[in-house]
Coordinates of C-alpha atoms and ligand atoms in Angstrom, one line a residue:
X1 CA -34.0 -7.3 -1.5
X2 CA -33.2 -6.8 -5.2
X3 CA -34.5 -9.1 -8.0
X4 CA -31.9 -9.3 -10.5
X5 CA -33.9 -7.0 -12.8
X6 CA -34.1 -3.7 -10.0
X7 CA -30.2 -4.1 -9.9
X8 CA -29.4 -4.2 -13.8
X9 CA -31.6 -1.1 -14.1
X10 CA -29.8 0.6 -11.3
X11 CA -26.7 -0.5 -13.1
X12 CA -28.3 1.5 -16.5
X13 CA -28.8 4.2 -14.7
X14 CA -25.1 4.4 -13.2
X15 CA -24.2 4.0 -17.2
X16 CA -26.2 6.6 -18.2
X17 CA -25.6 9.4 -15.5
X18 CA -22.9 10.0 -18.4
X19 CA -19.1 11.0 -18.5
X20 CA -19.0 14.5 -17.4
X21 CA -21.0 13.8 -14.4
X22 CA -19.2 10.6 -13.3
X23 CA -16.0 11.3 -15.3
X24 CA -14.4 14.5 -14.9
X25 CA -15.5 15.9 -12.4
X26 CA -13.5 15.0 -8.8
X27 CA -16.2 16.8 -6.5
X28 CA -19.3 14.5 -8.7
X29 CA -20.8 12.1 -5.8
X30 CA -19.3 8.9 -5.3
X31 CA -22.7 7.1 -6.9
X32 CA -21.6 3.8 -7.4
X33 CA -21.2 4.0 -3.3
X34 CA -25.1 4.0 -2.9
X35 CA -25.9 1.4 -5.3
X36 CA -23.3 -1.8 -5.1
X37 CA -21.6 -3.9 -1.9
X38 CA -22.2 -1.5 0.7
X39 CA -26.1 -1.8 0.5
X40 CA -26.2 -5.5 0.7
X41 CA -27.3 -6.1 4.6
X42 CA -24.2 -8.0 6.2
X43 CA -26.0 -10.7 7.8
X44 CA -26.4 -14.8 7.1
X45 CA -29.5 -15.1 6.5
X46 CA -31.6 -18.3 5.2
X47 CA -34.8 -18.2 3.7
X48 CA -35.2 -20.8 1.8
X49 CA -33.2 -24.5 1.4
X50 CA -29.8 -24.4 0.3
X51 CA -30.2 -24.8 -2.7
X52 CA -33.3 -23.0 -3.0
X53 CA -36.2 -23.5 -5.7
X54 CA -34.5 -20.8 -8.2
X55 CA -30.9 -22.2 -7.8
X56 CA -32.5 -25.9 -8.6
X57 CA -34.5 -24.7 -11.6
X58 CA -31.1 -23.0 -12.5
X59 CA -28.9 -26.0 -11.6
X60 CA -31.2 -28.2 -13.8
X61 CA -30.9 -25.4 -17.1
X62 CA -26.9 -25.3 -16.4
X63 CA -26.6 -29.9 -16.1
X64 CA -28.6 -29.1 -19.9
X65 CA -26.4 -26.5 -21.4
X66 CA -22.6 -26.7 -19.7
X67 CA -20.1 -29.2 -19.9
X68 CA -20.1 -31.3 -17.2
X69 CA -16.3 -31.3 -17.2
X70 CA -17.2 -27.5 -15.4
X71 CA -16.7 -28.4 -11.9
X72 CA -19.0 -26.6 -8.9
X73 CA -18.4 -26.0 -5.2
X74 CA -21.6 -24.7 -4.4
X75 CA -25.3 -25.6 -6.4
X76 CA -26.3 -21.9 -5.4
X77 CA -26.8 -19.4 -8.2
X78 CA -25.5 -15.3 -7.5
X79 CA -27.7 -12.3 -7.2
X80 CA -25.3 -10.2 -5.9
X81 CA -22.2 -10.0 -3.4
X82 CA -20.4 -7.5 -1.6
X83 CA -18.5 -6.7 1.7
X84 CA -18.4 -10.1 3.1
X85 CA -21.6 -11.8 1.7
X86 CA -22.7 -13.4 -1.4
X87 CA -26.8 -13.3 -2.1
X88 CA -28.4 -15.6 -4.1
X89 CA -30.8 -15.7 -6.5
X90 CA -33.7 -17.5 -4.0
X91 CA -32.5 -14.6 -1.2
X92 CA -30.5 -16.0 1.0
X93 CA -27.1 -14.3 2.4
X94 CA -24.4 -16.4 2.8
X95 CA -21.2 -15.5 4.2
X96 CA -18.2 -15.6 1.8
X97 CA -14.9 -17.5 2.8
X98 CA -14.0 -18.0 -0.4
X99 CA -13.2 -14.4 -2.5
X100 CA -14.4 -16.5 -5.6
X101 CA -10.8 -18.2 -4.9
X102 CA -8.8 -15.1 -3.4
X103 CA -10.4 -13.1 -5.9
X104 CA -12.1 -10.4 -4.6
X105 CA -9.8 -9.6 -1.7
X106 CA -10.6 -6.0 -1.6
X107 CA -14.6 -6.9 -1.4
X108 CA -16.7 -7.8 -4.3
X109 CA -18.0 -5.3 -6.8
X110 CA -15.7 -2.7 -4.6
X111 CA -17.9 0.9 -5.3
X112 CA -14.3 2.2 -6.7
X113 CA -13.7 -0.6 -8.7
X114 CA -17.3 -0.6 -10.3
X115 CA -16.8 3.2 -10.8
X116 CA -13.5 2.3 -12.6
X117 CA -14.9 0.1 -14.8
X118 CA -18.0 2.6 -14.8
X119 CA -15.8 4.9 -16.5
X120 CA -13.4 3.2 -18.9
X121 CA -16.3 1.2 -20.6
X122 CA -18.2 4.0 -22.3
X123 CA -15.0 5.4 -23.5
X124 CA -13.7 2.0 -25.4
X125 CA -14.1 -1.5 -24.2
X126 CA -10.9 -2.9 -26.5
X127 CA -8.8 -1.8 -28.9
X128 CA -5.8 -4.3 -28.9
X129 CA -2.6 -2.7 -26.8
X130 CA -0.7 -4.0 -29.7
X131 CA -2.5 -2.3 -32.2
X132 CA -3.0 0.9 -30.7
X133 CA -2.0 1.1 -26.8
X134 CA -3.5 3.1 -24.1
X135 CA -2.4 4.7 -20.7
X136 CA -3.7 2.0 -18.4
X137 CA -1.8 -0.9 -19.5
X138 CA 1.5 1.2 -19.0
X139 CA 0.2 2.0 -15.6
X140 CA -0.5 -1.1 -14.4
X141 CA 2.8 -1.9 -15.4
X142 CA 4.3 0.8 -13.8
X143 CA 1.9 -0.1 -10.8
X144 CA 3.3 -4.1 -10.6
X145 CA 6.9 -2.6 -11.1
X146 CA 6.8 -0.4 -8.3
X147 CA 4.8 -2.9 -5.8
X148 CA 7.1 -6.2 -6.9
X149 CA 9.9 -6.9 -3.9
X150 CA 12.9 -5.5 -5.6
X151 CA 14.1 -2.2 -6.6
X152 CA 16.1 -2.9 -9.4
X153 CA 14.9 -2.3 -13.2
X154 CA 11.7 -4.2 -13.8
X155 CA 9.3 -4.8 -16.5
X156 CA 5.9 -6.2 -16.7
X157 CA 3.6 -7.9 -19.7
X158 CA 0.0 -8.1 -18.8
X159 CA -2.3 -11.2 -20.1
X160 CA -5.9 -12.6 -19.3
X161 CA -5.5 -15.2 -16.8
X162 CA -3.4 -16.9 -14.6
X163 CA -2.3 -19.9 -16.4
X164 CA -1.4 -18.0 -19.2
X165 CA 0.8 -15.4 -17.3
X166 CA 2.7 -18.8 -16.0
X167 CA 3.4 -19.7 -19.8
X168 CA 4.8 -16.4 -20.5
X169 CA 6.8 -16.8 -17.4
X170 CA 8.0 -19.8 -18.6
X171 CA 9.0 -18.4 -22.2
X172 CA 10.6 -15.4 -21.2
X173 CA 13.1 -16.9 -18.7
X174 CA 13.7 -20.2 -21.6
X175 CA 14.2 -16.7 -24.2
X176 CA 16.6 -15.1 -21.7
X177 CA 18.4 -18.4 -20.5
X178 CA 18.4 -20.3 -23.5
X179 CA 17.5 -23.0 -21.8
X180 CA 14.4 -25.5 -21.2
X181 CA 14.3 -27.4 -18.3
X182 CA 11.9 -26.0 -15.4
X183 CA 11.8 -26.9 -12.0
X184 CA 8.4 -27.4 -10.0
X185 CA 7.4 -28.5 -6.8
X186 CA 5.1 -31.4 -5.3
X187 CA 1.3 -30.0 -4.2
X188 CA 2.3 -27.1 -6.9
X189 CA -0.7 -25.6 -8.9
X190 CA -0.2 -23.3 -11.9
X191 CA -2.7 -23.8 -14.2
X192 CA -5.1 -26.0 -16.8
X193 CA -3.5 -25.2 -19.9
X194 CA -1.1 -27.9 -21.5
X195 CA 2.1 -26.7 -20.1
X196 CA 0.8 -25.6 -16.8
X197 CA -1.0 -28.7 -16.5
X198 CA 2.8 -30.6 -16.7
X199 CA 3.6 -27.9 -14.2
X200 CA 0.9 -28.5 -11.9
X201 CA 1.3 -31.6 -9.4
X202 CA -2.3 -32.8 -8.9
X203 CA -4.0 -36.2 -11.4
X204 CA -6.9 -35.3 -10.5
X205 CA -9.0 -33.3 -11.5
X206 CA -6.4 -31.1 -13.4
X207 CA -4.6 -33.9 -15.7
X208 CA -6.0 -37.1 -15.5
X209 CA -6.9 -38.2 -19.3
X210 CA -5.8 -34.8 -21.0
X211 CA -1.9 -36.0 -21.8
X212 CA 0.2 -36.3 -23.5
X213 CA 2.2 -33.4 -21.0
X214 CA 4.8 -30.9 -22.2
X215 CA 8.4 -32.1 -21.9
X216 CA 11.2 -30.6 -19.6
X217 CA 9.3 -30.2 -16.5
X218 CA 10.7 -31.3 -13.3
X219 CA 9.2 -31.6 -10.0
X220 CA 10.9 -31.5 -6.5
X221 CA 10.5 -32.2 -3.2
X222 CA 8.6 -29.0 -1.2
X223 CA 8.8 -28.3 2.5
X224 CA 5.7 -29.5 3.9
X225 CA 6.2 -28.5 7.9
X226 CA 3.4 -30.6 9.0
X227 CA 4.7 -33.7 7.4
X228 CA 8.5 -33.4 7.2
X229 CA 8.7 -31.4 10.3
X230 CA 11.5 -33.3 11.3
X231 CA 14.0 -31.3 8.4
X232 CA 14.4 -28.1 8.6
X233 CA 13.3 -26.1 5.9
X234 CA 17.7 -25.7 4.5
X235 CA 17.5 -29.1 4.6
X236 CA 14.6 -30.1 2.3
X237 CA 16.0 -27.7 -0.3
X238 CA 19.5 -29.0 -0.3
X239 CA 17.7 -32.1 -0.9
X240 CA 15.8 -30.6 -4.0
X241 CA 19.2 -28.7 -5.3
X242 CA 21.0 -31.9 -4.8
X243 CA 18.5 -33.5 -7.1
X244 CA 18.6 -30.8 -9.5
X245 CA 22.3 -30.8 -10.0
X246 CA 22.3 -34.5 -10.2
X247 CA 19.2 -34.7 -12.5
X248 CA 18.8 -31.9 -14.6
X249 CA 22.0 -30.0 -14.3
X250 CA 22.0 -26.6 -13.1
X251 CA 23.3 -25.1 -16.1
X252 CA 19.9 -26.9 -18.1
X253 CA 17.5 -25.2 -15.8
X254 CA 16.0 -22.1 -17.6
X255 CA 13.7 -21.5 -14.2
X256 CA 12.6 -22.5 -10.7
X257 CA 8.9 -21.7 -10.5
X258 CA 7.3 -21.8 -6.7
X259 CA 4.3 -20.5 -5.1
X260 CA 5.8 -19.1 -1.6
X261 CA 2.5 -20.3 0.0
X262 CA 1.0 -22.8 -2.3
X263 CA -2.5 -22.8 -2.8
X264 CA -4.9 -25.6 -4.7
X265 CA -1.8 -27.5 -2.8
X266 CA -3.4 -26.8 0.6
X267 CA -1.8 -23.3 2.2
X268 CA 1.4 -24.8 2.6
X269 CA 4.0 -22.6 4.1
X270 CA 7.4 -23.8 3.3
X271 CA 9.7 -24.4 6.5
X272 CA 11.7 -21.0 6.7
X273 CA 15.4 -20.9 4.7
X274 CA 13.4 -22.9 1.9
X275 CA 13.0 -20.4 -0.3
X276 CA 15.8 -18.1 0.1
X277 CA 18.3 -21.3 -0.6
X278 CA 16.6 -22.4 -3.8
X279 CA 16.9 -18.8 -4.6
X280 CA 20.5 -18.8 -3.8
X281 CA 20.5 -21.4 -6.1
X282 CA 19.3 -19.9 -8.7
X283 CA 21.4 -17.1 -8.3
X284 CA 24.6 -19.1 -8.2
X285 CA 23.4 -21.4 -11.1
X286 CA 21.8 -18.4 -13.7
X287 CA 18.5 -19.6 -13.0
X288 CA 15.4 -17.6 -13.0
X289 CA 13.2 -17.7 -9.8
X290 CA 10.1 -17.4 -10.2
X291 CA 7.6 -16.7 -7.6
X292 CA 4.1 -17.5 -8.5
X293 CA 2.1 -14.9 -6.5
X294 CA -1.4 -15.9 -8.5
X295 CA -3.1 -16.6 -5.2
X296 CA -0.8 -15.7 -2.4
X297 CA -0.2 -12.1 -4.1
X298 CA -2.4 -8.8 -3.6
X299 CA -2.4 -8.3 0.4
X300 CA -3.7 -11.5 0.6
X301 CA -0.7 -12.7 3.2
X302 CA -0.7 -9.1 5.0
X303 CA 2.0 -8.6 2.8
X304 CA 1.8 -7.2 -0.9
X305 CA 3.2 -10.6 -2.1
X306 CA 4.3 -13.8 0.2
X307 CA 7.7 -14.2 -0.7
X308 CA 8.5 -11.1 1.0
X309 CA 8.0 -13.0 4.4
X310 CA 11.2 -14.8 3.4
X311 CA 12.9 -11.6 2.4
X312 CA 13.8 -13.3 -1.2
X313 CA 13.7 -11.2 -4.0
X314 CA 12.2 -13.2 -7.0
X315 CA 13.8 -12.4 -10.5
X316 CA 10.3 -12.7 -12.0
X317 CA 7.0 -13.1 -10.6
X318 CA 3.7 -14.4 -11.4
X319 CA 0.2 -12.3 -10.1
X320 CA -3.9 -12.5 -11.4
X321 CA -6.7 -13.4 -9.0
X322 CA -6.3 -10.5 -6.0
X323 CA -5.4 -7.8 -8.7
X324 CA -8.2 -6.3 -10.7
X325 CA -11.1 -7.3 -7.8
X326 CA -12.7 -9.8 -10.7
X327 CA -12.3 -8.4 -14.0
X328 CA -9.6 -11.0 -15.6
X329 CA -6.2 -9.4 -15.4
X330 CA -2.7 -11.2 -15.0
X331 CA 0.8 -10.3 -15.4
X332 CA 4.6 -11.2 -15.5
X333 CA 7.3 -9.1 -13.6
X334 CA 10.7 -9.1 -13.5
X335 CA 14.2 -7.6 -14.2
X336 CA 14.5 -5.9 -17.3
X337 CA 16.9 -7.4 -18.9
X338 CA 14.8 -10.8 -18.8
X339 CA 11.4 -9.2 -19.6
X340 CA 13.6 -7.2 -22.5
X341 CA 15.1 -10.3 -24.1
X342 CA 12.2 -11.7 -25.9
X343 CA 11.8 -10.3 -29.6
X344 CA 9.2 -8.0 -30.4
X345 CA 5.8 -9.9 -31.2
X346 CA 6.8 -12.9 -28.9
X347 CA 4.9 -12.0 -25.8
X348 CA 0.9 -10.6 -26.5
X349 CA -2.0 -12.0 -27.5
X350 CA -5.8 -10.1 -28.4
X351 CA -6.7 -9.3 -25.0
X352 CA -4.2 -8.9 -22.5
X353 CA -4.3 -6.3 -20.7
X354 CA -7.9 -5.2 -21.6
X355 CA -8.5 -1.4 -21.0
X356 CA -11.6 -2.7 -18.4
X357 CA -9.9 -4.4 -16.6
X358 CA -6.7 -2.2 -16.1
X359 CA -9.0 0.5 -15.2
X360 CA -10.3 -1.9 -12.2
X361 CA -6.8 -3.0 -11.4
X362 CA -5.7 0.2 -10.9
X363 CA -8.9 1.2 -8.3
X364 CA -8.0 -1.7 -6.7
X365 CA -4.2 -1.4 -6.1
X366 CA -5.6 2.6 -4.8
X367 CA -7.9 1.0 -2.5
X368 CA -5.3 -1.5 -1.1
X369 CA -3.0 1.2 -0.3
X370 CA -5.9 3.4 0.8
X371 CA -7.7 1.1 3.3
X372 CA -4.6 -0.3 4.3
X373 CA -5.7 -3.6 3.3
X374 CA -2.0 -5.5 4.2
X375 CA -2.8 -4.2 7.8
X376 CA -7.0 -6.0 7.3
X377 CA -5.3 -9.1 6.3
X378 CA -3.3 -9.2 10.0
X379 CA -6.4 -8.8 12.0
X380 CA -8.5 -11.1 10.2
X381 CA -5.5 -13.8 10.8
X382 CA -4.7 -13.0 14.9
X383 CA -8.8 -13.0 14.7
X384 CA -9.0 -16.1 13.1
X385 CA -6.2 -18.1 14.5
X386 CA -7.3 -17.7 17.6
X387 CA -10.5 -19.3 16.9
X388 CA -9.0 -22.1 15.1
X389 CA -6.6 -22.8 18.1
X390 CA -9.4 -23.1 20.3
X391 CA -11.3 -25.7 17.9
X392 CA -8.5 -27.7 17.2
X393 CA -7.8 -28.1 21.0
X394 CA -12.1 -29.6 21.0
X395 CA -10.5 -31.6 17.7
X396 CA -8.0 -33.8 17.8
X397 CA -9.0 -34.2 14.0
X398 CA -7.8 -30.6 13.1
X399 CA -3.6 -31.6 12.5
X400 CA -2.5 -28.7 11.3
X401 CA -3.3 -24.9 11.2
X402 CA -1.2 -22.7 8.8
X403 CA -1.2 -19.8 6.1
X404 CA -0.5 -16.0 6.7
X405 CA -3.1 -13.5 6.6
X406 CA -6.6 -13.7 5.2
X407 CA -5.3 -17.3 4.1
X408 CA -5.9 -19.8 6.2
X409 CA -6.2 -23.7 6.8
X410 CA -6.8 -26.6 8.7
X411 CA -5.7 -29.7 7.9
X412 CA -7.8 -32.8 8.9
X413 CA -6.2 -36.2 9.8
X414 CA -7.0 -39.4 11.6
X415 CA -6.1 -37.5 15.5
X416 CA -2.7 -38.1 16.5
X417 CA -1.6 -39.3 13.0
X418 CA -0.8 -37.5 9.8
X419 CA -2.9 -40.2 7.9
X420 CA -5.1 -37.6 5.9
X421 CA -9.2 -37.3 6.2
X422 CA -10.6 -36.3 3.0
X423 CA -14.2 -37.6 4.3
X424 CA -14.2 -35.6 6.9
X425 CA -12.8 -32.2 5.1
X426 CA -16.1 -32.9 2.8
X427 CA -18.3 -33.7 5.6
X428 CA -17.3 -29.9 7.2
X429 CA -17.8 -27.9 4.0
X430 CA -20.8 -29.5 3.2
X431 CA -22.1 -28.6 6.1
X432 CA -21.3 -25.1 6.6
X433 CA -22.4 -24.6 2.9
X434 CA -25.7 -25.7 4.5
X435 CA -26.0 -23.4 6.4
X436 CA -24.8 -20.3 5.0
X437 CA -21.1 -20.4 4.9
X438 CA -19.0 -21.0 1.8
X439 CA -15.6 -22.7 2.2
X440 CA -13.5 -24.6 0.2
X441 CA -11.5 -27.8 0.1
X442 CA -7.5 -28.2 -1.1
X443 CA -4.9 -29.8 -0.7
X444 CA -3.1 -33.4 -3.0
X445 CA -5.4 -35.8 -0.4
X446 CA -8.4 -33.3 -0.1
X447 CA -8.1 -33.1 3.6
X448 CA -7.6 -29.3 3.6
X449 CA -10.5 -26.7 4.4
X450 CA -9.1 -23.2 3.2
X451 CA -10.2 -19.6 4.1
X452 CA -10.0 -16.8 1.9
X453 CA -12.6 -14.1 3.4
X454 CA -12.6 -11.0 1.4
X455 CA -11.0 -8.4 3.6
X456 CA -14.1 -6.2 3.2
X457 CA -15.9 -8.7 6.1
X458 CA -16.9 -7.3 9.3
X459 CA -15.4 -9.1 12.6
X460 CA -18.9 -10.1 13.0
X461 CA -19.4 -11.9 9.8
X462 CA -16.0 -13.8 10.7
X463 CA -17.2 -14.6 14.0
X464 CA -20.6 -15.8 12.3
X465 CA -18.9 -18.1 10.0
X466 CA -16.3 -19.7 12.3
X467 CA -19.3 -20.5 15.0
X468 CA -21.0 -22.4 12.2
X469 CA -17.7 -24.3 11.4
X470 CA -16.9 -24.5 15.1
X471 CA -20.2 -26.4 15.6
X472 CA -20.2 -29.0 12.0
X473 CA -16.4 -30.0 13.0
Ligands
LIG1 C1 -5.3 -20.0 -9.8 C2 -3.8 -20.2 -10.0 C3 -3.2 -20.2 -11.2 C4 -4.0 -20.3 -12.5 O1 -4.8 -19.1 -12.7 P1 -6.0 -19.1 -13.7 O2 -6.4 -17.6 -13.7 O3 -7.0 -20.0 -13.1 O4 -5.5 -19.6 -15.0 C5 -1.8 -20.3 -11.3 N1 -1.1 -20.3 -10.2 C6 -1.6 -20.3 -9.0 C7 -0.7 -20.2 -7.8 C8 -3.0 -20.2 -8.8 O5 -3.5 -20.1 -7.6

């Protein structure tokens, strides 16, 4: 196995094998190939404690030198990760459910993406696209404008990180509308700045203590199948319309902003006719709909974005996380005429769009398409629903299983009542972090386990990692 010092010197040597070897030549050897992802053995393997003696001696530097307002899942410290493991600094292989939060979809430090970003840095790492542009931004745009449901005129704007492209979401459709008010939904999540925090549903952690909140933001009633099962999914938005006209007024409501399948909220898949009536909505009412995509988005679902499961094209949408395989990248899409009616030097900002990480976004969207990854993300879900079937049959505790594609979840209540069981939801992910698997918690009440495998793991792997949380449930 590598120390951390063999793999930075490989990475020098990758640097230094120079543009006209790497560059522009399309016969040169695919070298990243030999030295990133695919080279990490695919097993779980422990060698040491989780955490181990070099994560502790690290955990202890980081408690000294970051804010403990950082939060962390895991008290393990990263080597190196690829295909469908993540090693550690003390050795040991775990197997990665998480994508670094549906991150890394594609698989971490993806040979074309580190060959992509091999290339673009020694030719500039920034030079401001509003100062003086360069080719990838435009084709990333061009990229998200072609891949976006829709095939009417679009535009894009590209920005750092999720949160932000929600702002700009926000202040394009208030520019285009001339309106303020914007309508959320309960369990949403859309960020940690100020006005994504009002957006965003959850006290805690997200807002609790950091008010006062920005004004005009409404929140609605969602679909939530496993505890309104009893509506049909029409029927919980006539419920939210009804409240909108009554509340608001339609003719206030600059947007609708909704993640198809929300995520920090717990993979919840809105009861079907949900979406495509608060769409109609917006339609009828000159309301933008926006679909935030920041997590569900990227072949995540099986699908390039989730809202095309509910064959609603959004006027706008949202997208960071799955796109650029790690390097921070986000964007807003939508019809022209909306992404057009802001005045020049209103949208921007010093990085977005940085020529880095265009340059990965656009290996990734090639690999996608390449591999086929939308057609991945269906096999890992018939693969992994049928596992979960069979365990919640053993547990009475698992209430609910739902997502699409590589994004699962269970649910844990009290059995046979939908009173929610946050212990045990800890409990499980402790324990499979103990023994080599990392998952992740969601969800308002925290009862939610969530699965986000990059779609680089083997069948194996996935196998592996749902016998360990077959046997802590
Ligand atoms: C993660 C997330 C965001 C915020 O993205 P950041 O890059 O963390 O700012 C917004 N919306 C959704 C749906 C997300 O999952």
């Amino acid at each position: 196995m590598s120390t951390p010092v063999e793999v930075h010197a490989k990475a020098e040597s990758l640097y230094s094998v120079g543009m006209t070897d790497v560059v522009d030549s399309p016969t040169a050897p695919d070298h990243a190939e030999t030295l990133f992802g695919p080279d990490i053995p695919q097993v779980r393997s422990l060698v040491t404690e989780i955490p181990g003696p070099r994560s502790i001696e690290l955990m202890n530097r980081r408690s000294g030198a970051v804010s403990a307002g950082v939060g962390g899942t895991l008290p393990v410290f990263v080597d190196r990760a690829g295909g469908g493991v993540i090693v550690d600094v003390d050795g040991n292989s775990l197997i990665d459910l998480g994508s670094g939060i549906a991150v890394t979809t594609i698989g971490n430090a993806h040979p074309a993406v580190v060959k992509a970003i091999t290339e673009q840095a020694p030719r500039f790492t920034h030079t401001c696209f509003m100062v003086t542009p360069y080719e990838g931004y435009v084709a990333v745009c061009e990229q998200l404008n072609r891949l976006t449901p829709g095939d009417h005129a679009k535009k894009s704007a590209l920005f750092n990180s999720g949160a932000e492209a929600v702002e700009n979401a926000v202040k394009i459709a208030r520019a285009y509308t001339g309106r303020q008010a914007i309508v959320v939904f309960e369990h949403g999540y859309h960020g940690r700045t100020n006005l994504t925090m009002a957006l965003t549903s959850k006290n805690m952690p997200y807002k609790h203590s950091f008010g006062p909140f920005a004004p005009e933001v409404y929140r609605m009633p969602m679909s939530y199948p496993f505890r309104d099962g009893r509506y049909t999914g029409a029927e919980v938005a006539t419920w939210a319309t009804t409240k909108m006209d009554k509340e608001i007024g339609g003719a206030n409501i600059a947007a609708i902003l909704i993640e198809p399948i929300q995520g920090e909220g717990g993979f919840i898949v809105p009861a079907t006719g949900f979406l495509k009536e608060l769409s109609d909505y917006a339609t009828a009412n000159g309301i933008v709909f926006i679909s935030d995509e920041i997590q569900s988005g990227f072949c995540r679902t099986g699908q390039w974005f989730a809202i095309e499961f509910d064959h609603v094209v959004p006027d706008m949408i949202t997208t960071a996380k799955g796109i650029a395989d790690g390097m921070p990248l986000a964007g807003v899409t939508g019809r022209a005429e909306m992404m057009d009616a802001v005045h020049a030097g209103g949208l921007g900002g010093t990085y977005g769009g940085n020529p880095v990480a265009c340059a990965a976004a656009l290996a990734s969207i090639h690999v996608m398409e390449t591999e086929d990854s939308n057609t991945r993300a269906q096999q890992i879900e018939t693969l992994m629903r049928a596992r979960l079937n069979a365990m919640a049959e053993a547990h009475p505790h698992i209430g609910d299983i739902r997502g699409r594609g590589a994004m699962l979840a269970i649910e844990l209540v009290t059995p046979g009542t939908l009173e929610p069981d946050a212990e045990a939801a800890s409990r499980i992910s402790k324990a499979c972090h103990g023994e080599g698997v990392v998952v992740l918690s969601a969800g308002t009440f925290g009862n939610v386990l969530r699965f986000l495998p990059p779609l680089s793991i083997s069948d194996e792997l996935l196998h592996e990692a749902l016998d360990v949380l077959a046997a802590n449930l």
